[in-house]
Short mmCIF file of C-alpha atoms and ligand atoms in Angstrom, two decimals:
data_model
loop_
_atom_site.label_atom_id
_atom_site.label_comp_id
_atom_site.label_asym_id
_atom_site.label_seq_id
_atom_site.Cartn_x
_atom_site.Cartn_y
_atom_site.Cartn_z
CA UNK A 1 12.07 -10.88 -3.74
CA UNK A 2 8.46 -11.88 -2.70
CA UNK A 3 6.11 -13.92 -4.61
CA UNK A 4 4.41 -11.22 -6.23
CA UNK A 5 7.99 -9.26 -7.78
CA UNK A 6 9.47 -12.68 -8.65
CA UNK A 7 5.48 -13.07 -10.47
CA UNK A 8 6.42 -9.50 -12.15
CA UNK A 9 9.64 -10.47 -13.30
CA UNK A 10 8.78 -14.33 -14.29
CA UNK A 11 6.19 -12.43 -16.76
CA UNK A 12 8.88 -9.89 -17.80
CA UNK A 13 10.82 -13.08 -18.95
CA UNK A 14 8.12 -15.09 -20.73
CA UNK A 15 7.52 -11.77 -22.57
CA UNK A 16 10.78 -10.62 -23.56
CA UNK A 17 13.02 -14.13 -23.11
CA UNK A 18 15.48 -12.05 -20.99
CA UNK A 19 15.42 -10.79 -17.17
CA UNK A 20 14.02 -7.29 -16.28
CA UNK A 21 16.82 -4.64 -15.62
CA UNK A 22 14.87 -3.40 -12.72
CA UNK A 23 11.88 -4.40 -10.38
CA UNK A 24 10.02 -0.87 -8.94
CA UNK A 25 6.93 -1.21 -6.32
CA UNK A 26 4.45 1.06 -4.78
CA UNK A 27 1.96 0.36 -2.53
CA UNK A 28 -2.29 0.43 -2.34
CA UNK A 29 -3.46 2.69 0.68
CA UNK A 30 -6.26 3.20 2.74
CA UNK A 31 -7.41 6.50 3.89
CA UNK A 32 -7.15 7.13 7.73
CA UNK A 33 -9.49 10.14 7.51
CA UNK A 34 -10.49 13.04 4.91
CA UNK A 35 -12.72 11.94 2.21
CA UNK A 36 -13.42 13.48 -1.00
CA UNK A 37 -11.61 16.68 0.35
CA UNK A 38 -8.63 15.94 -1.98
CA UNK A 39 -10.19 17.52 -4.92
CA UNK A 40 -11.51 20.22 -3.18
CA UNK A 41 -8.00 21.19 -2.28
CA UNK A 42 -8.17 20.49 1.45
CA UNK A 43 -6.52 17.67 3.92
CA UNK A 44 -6.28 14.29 4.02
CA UNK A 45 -4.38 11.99 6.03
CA UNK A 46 -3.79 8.32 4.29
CA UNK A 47 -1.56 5.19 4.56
CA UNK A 48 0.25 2.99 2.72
CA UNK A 49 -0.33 -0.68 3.18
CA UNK A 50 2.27 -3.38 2.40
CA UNK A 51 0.47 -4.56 -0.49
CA UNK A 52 1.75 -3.44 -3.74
CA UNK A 53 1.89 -3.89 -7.45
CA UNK A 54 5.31 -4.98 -9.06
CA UNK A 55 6.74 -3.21 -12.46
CA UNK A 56 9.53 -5.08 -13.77
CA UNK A 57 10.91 -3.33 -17.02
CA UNK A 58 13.66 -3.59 -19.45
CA UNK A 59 14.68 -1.00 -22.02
CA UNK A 60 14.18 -1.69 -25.97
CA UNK A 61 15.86 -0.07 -29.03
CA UNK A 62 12.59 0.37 -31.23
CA UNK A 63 10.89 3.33 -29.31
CA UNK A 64 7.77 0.96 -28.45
CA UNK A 65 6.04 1.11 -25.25
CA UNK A 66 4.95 -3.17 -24.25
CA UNK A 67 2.75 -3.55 -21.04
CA UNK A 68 1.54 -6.86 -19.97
CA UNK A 69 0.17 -8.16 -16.59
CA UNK A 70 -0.95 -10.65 -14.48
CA UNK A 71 -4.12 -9.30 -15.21
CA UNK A 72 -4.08 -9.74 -18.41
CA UNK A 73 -1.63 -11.60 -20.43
CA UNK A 74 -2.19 -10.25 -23.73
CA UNK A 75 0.24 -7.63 -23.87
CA UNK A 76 -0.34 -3.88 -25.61
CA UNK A 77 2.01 -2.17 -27.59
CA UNK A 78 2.27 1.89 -28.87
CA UNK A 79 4.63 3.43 -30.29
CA UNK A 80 6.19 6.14 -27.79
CA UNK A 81 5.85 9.05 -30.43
CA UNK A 82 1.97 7.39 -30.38
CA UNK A 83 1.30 7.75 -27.00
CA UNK A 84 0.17 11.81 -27.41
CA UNK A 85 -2.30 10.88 -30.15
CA UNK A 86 -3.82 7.54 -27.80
CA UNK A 87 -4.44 9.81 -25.03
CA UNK A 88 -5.79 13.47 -27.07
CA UNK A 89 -2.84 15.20 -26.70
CA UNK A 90 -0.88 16.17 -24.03
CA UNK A 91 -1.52 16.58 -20.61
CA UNK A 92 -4.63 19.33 -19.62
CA UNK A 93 -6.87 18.64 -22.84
CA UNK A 94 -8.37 15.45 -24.01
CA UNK A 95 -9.43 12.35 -21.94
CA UNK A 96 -8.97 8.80 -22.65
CA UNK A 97 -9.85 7.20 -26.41
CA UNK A 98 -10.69 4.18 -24.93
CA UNK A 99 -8.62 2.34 -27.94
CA UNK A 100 -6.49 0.80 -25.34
CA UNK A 101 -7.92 -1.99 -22.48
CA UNK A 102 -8.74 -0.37 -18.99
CA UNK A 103 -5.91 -1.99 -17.19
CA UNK A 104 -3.16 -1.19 -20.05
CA UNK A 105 -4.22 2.39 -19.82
CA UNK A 106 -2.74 3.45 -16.05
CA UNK A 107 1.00 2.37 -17.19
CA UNK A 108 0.47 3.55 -20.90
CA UNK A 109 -0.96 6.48 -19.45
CA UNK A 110 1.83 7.30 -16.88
CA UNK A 111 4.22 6.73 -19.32
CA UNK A 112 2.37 9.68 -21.70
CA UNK A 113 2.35 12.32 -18.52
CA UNK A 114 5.84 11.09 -17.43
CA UNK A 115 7.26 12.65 -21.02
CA UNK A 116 4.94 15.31 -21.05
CA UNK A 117 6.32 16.36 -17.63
CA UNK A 118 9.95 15.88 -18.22
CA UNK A 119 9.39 17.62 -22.15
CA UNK A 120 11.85 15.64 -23.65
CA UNK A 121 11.26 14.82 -26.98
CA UNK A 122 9.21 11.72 -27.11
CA UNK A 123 11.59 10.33 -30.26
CA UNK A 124 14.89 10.41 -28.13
CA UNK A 125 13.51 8.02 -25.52
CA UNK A 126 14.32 4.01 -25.61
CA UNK A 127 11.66 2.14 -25.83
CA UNK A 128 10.18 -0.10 -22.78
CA UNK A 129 9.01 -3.59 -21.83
CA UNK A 130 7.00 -3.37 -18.64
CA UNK A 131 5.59 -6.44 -16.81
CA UNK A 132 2.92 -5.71 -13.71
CA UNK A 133 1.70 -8.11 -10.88
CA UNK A 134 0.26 -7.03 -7.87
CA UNK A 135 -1.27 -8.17 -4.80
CA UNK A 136 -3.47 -5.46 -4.05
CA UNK A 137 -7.12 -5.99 -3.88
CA UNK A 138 -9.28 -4.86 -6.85
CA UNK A 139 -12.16 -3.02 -6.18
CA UNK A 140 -11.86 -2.92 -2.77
CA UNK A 141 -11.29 1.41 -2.79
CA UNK A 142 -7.46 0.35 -1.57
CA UNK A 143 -5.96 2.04 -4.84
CA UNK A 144 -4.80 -0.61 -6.69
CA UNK A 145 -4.47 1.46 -9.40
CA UNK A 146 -2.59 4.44 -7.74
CA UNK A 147 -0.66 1.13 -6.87
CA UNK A 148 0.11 0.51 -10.47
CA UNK A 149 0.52 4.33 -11.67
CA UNK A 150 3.33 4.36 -8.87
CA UNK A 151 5.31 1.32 -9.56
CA UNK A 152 5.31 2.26 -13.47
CA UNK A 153 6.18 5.84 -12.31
CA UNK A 154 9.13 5.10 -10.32
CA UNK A 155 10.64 2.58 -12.98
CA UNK A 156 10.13 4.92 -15.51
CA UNK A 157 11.69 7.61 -14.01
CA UNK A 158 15.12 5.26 -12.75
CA UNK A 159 15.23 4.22 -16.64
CA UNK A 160 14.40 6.93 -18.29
CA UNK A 161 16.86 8.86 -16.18
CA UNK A 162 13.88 11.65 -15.28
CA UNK A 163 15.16 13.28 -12.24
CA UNK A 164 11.48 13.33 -10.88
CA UNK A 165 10.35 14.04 -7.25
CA UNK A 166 8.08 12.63 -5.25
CA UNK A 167 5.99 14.89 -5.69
CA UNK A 168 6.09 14.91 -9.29
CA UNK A 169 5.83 11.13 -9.46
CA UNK A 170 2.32 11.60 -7.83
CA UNK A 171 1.00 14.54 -9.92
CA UNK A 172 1.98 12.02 -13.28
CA UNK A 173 0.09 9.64 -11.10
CA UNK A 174 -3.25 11.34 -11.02
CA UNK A 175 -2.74 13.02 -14.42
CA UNK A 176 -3.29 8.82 -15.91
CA UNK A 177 -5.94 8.57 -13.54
CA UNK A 178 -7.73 12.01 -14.74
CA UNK A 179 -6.89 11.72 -18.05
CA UNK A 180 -5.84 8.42 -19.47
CA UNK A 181 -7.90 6.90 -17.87
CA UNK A 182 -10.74 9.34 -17.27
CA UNK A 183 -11.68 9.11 -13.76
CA UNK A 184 -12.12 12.41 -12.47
CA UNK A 185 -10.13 11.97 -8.59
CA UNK A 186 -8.21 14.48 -6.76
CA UNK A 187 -4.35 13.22 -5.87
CA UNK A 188 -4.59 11.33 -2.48
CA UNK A 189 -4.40 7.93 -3.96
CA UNK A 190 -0.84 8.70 -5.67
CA UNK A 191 0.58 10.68 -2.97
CA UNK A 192 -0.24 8.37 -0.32
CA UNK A 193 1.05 4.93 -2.43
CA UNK A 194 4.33 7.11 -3.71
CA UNK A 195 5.33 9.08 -0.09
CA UNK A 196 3.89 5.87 2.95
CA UNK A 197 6.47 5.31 5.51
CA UNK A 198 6.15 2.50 7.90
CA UNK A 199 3.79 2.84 10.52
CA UNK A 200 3.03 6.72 9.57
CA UNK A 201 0.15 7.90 7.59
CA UNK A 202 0.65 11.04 5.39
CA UNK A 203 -1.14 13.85 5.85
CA UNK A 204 -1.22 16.40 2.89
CA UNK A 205 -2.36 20.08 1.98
CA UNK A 206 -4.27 19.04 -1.21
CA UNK A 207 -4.07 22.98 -2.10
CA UNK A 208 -0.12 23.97 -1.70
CA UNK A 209 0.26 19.87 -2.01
CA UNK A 210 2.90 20.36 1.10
CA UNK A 211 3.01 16.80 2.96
CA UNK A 212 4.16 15.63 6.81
CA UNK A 213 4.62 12.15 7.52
CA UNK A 214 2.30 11.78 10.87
CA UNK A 215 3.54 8.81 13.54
CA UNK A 216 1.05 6.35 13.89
CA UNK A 217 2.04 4.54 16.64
CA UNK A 218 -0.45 1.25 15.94
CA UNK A 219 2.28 -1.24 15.90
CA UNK A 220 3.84 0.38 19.10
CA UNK A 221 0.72 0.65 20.80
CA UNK A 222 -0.47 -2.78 19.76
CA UNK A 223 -3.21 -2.15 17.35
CA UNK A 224 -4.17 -3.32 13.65
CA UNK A 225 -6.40 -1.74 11.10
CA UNK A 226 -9.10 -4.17 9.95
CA UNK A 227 -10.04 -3.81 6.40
CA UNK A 228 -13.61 -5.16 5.99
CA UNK A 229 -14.08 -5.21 2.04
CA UNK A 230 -17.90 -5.74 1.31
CA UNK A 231 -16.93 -7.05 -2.16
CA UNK A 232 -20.06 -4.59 -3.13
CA UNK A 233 -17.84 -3.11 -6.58
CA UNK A 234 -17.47 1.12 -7.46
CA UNK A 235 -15.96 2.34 -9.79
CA UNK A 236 -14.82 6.26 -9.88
CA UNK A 237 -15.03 6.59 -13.67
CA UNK A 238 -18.58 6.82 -13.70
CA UNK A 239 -21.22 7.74 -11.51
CA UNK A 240 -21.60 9.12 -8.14
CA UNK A 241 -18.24 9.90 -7.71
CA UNK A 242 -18.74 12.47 -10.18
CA UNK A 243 -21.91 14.00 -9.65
CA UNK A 244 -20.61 14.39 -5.58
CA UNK A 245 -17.46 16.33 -7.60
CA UNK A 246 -20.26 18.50 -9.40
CA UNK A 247 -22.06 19.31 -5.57
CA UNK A 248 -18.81 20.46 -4.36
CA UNK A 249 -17.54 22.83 -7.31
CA UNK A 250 -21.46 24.27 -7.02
CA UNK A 251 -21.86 25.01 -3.48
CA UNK A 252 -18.35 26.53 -3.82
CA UNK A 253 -19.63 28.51 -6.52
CA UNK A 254 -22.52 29.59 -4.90
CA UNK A 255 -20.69 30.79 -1.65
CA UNK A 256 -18.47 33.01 -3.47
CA UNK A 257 -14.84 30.77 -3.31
CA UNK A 258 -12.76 29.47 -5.32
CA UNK A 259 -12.98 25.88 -3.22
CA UNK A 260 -14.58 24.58 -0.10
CA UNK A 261 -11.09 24.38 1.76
CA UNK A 262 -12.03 28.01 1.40
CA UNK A 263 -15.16 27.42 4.31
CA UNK A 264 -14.66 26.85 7.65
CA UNK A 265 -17.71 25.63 10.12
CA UNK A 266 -17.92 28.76 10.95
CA UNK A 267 -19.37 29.93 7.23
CA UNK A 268 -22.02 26.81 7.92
CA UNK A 269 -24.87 29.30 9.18
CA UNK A 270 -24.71 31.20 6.39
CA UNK A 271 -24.03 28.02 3.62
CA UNK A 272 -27.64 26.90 5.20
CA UNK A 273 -29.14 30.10 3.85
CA UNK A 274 -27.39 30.28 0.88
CA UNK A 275 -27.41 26.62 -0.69
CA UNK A 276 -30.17 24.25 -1.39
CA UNK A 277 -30.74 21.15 1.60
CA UNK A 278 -28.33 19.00 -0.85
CA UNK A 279 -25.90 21.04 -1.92
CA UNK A 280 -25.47 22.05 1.75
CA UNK A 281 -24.96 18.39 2.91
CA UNK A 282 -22.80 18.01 0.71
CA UNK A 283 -20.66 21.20 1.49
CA UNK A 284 -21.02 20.25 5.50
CA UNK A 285 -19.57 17.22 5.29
CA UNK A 286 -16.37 18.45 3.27
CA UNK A 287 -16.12 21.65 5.51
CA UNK A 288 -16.28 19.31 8.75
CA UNK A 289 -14.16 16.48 7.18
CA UNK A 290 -11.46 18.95 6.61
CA UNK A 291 -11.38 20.03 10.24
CA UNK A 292 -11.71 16.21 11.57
CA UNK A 293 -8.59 15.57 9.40
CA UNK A 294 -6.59 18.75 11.73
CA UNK A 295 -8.59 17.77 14.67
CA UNK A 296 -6.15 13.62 13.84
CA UNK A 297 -3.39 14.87 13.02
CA UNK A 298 -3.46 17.24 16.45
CA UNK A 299 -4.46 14.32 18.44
CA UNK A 300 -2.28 11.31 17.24
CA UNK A 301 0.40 13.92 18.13
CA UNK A 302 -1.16 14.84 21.39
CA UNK A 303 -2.34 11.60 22.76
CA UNK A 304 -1.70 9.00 20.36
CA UNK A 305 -4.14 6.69 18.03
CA UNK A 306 -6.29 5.36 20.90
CA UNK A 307 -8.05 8.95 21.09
CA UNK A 308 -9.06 9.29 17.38
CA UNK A 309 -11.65 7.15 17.14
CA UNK A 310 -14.93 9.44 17.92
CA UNK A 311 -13.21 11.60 14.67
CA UNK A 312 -12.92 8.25 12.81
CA UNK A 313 -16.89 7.49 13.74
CA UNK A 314 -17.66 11.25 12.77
CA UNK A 315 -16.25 11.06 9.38
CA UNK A 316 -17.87 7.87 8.85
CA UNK A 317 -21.29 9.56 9.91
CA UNK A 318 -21.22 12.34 7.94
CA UNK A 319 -20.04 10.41 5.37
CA UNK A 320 -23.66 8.31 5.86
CA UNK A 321 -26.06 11.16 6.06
CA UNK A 322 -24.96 14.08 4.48
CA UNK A 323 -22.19 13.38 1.90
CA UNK A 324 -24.31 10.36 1.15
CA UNK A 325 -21.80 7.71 -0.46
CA UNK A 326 -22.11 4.82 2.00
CA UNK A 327 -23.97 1.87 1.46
CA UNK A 328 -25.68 -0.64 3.93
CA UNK A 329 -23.08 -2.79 3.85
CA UNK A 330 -20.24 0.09 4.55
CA UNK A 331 -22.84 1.13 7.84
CA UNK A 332 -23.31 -2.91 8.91
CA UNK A 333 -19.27 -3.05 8.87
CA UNK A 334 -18.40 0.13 10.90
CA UNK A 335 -21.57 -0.53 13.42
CA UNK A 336 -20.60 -4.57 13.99
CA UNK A 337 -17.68 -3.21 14.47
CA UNK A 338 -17.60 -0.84 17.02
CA UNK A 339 -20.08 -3.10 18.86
CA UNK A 340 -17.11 -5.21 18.85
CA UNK A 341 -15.24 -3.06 20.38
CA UNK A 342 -13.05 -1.19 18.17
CA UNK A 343 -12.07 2.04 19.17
CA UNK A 344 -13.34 3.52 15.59
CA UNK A 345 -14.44 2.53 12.13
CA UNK A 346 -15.13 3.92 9.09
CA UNK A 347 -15.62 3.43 5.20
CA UNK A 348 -12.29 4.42 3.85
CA UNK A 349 -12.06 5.56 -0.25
CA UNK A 350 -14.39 7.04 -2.84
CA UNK A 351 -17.69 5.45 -0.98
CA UNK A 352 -21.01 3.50 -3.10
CA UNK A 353 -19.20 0.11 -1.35
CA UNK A 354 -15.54 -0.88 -1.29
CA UNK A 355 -14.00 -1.09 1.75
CA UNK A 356 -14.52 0.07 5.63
CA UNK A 357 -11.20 -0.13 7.98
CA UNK A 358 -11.83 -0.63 11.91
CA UNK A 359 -8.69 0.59 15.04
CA UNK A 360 -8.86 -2.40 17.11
CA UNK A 361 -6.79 -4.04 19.77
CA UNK A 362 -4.34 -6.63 18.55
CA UNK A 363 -5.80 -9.68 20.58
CA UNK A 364 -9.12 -8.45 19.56
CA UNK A 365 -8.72 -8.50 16.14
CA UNK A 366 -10.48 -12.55 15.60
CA UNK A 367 -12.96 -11.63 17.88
CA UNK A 368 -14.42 -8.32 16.01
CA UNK A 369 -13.91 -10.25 12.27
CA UNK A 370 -16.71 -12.87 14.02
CA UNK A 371 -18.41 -10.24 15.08
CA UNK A 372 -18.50 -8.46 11.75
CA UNK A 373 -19.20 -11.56 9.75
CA UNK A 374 -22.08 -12.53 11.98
CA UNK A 375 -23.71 -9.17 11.41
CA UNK A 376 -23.37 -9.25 7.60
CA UNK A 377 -25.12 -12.50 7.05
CA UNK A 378 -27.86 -11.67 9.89
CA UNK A 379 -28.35 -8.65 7.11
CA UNK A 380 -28.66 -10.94 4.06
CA UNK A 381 -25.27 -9.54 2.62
CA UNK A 382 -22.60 -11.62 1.39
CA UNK A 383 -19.94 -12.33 3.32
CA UNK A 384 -16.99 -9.69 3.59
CA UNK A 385 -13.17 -10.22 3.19
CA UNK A 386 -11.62 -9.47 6.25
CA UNK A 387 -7.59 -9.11 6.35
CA UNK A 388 -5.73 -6.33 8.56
CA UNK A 389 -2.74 -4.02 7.00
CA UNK A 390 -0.30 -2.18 8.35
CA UNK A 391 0.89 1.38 7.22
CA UNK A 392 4.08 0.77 5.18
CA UNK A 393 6.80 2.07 3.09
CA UNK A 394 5.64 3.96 -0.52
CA UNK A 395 7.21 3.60 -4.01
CA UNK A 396 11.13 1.84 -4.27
CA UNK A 397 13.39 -0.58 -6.15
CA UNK A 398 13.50 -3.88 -5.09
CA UNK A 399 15.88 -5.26 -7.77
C1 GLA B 401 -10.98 8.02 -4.46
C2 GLA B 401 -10.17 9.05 -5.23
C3 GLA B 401 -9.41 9.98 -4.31
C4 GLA B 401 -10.33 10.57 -3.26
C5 GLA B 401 -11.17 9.48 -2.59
C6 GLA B 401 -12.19 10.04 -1.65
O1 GLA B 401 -10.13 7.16 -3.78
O2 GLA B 401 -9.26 8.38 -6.08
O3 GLA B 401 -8.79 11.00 -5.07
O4 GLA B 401 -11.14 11.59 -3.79
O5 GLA B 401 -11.84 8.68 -3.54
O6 GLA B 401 -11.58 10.62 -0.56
#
């Protein structure tokens, strides 16, 4: 086991006095390219990386639900049959009551959409002890929490004998996130932490939710992905996030479709007419993201990862000045580090900081973190956290 699942299942034991019956992980991810198109039911293409949160778990007779983690050792308890009335109801209707910490929320939540999905009847299910450590970073728009909503997922579903697919596992996923939790994301996150495969991002249909693992070819062709984390914090509960959601359901609205994976660049003429200068920025940058994800999946298949970096800089541009969701430190990152050399950059995630991710040559790697540092404290900013990742393997049992 590795430090973090033996951390998982050392906390399992100081909470219950016995070992966990199983350990489940799933990974965090970063997103290759296609941002914010998720919830407007168009394509994305992300990656898991091989950091991931640990859920080890142990059945109980009582019908209680226990979560405790590493980050935060007081541990929360409902009652199973409770878990409708914590969260509004089932699945579709209410949002969050906020009676239960943040963190405690994502597994208590999964748990509630897990049931909901399966309809069992909530009484006839044991009762759970779950335990979570991770190593993913928080706040750094890597997903640590689709990272937790998978792990709980897939050890729910092996002990609760649930029968769940993939797919399902990631639509419980997002259902916490919506509505347990109450941050209002599409399903990227989840898919991408439950369905990675090593060295292969996954690119999904966010409308008929069909998915292709895409070869990657970075470790074979000798390159890393760079995270550079700003440390400036978002959060997608509040905020910007939202109000980018409420652009996109408008100009949608106004253009007469039912969502902007409706629009190709082709409608763009007449979106300029039709919307106001925001709205249509906003509506661009989805309409041209969605083709810039087909445009990487067509060329990482054609000629392999060392041609997709002018898409990479693209996204990250229109990300900038028309979607509107970087910051300065998101634009110092991707410009120190293409003027190091990289073959693209971008910011990767929700946007309004968190983290940008750079394609760079192996032995270059050193070289463009200096490179990247240097510019961020020329700028004033605090210094980022630089680490590289590799696309890995999504949810599984590792004991
Ligand atoms: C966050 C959300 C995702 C997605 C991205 C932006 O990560 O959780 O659903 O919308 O932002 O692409």
């Amino acid at each position: 086991m590795t430090p973090t699942a033996s951390e998982a299942a050392d906390l399992f034991r100081e909470l219950t006095g016995s070992a966990p019956e199983r350990v489940w992980s799933a990974p965090g991810r970063a997103n290759l390219i296609g941002e914010h198109t998720d919830y407007n039911e168009g394509f994305v293409l992300p990656f898991a990386i091989e950091y991931r949160t640990f859920a080890a778990v142990g059945r109980r007779a009582d019908g209680m639900i226990r979560v405790v983690s590493t980050f935060d050792r007081t541990p929360v308890e409902v009652a199973i049959v409770e878990l409708p009335a914590l969260f509004g109801g089932s699945p579709g209707e209410a949002v969050h009551s906020g009676s239960v910490p943040e963190w405690a929320a994502y597994p208590l939540g999964v748990a509630w959409a897990a049931l909901a999905a399966d309809g069992s009847a909530l009484a006839k299910i044991p009762g759970v002890d779950i335990a979570l450590a991770s190593d993913v970073p928080i706040g750094a728009g890597l997903s640590s929490s689709a990272a937790i909503e998978g792990a709980t997922v897939g050890a729910l579903d092996d002990l609760w004998e649930l029968g769940l697919t993939q797919l399902d596992m990631a639509k419980i996923g997002r259902i916490a996130e919506n509505q347990a939790v109450g941050a209002p994301t599409g399903i990227m996150d989840q898919a991408a932490s439950i369905m990675g495969q090593n060295d292969a991002a996954t690119f999904l249909d966010c409308r008929t939710l069909e998915t292709q693992p895409v070869d990657l070819g970075f470790a074979r062709e000798g390159l890393r992905v760079l995270v550079i984390d700003t440390r400036v914090s978002h959060s997608h509960s509040t905020g910007g996030y939202g109000e980018r959601r409420a652009s996109c359901e408008l100009g949608a609205r106004q253009m007469g479709v039912p969502a902007l994976r409706d629009l190709t660049t082709g409608d763009l003429d007449r979106a300029r007419q039709v919307l106001d200068g925001v709205t249509f920025r906003r509506v661009a940058h989805i309409v041209t993201e969605n083709q810039r994800v087909l445009d990487t999946v067509d060329t990482l298949r054609a000629e392999g990862p060392r041609a997709i970096g002018g898409l990479l800089v693209a996204s990250h541009v229109s990300m900038r000045d028309d979607f509107e969701i970087s910051v300065p430190e998101l634009d110092t990152a991707v410009t120190a580090a293409l003027e190091s050399g990289a073959i693209g950059a971008r910011m990767t995630g929700g946007g309004f900081g968190g983290s940008a991710i750079a394609l760079v040559e192996r032995n270059r790697v050193d070289e463009t973190k200096a490179i990247v540092a240097e510019a961020f404290e020329r700028a004033g900013f605090g210094a980022p956290h630089q680490f590289t990742v590799a696309p890995s393997h999504g949810v599984l049992r590792d004991a």
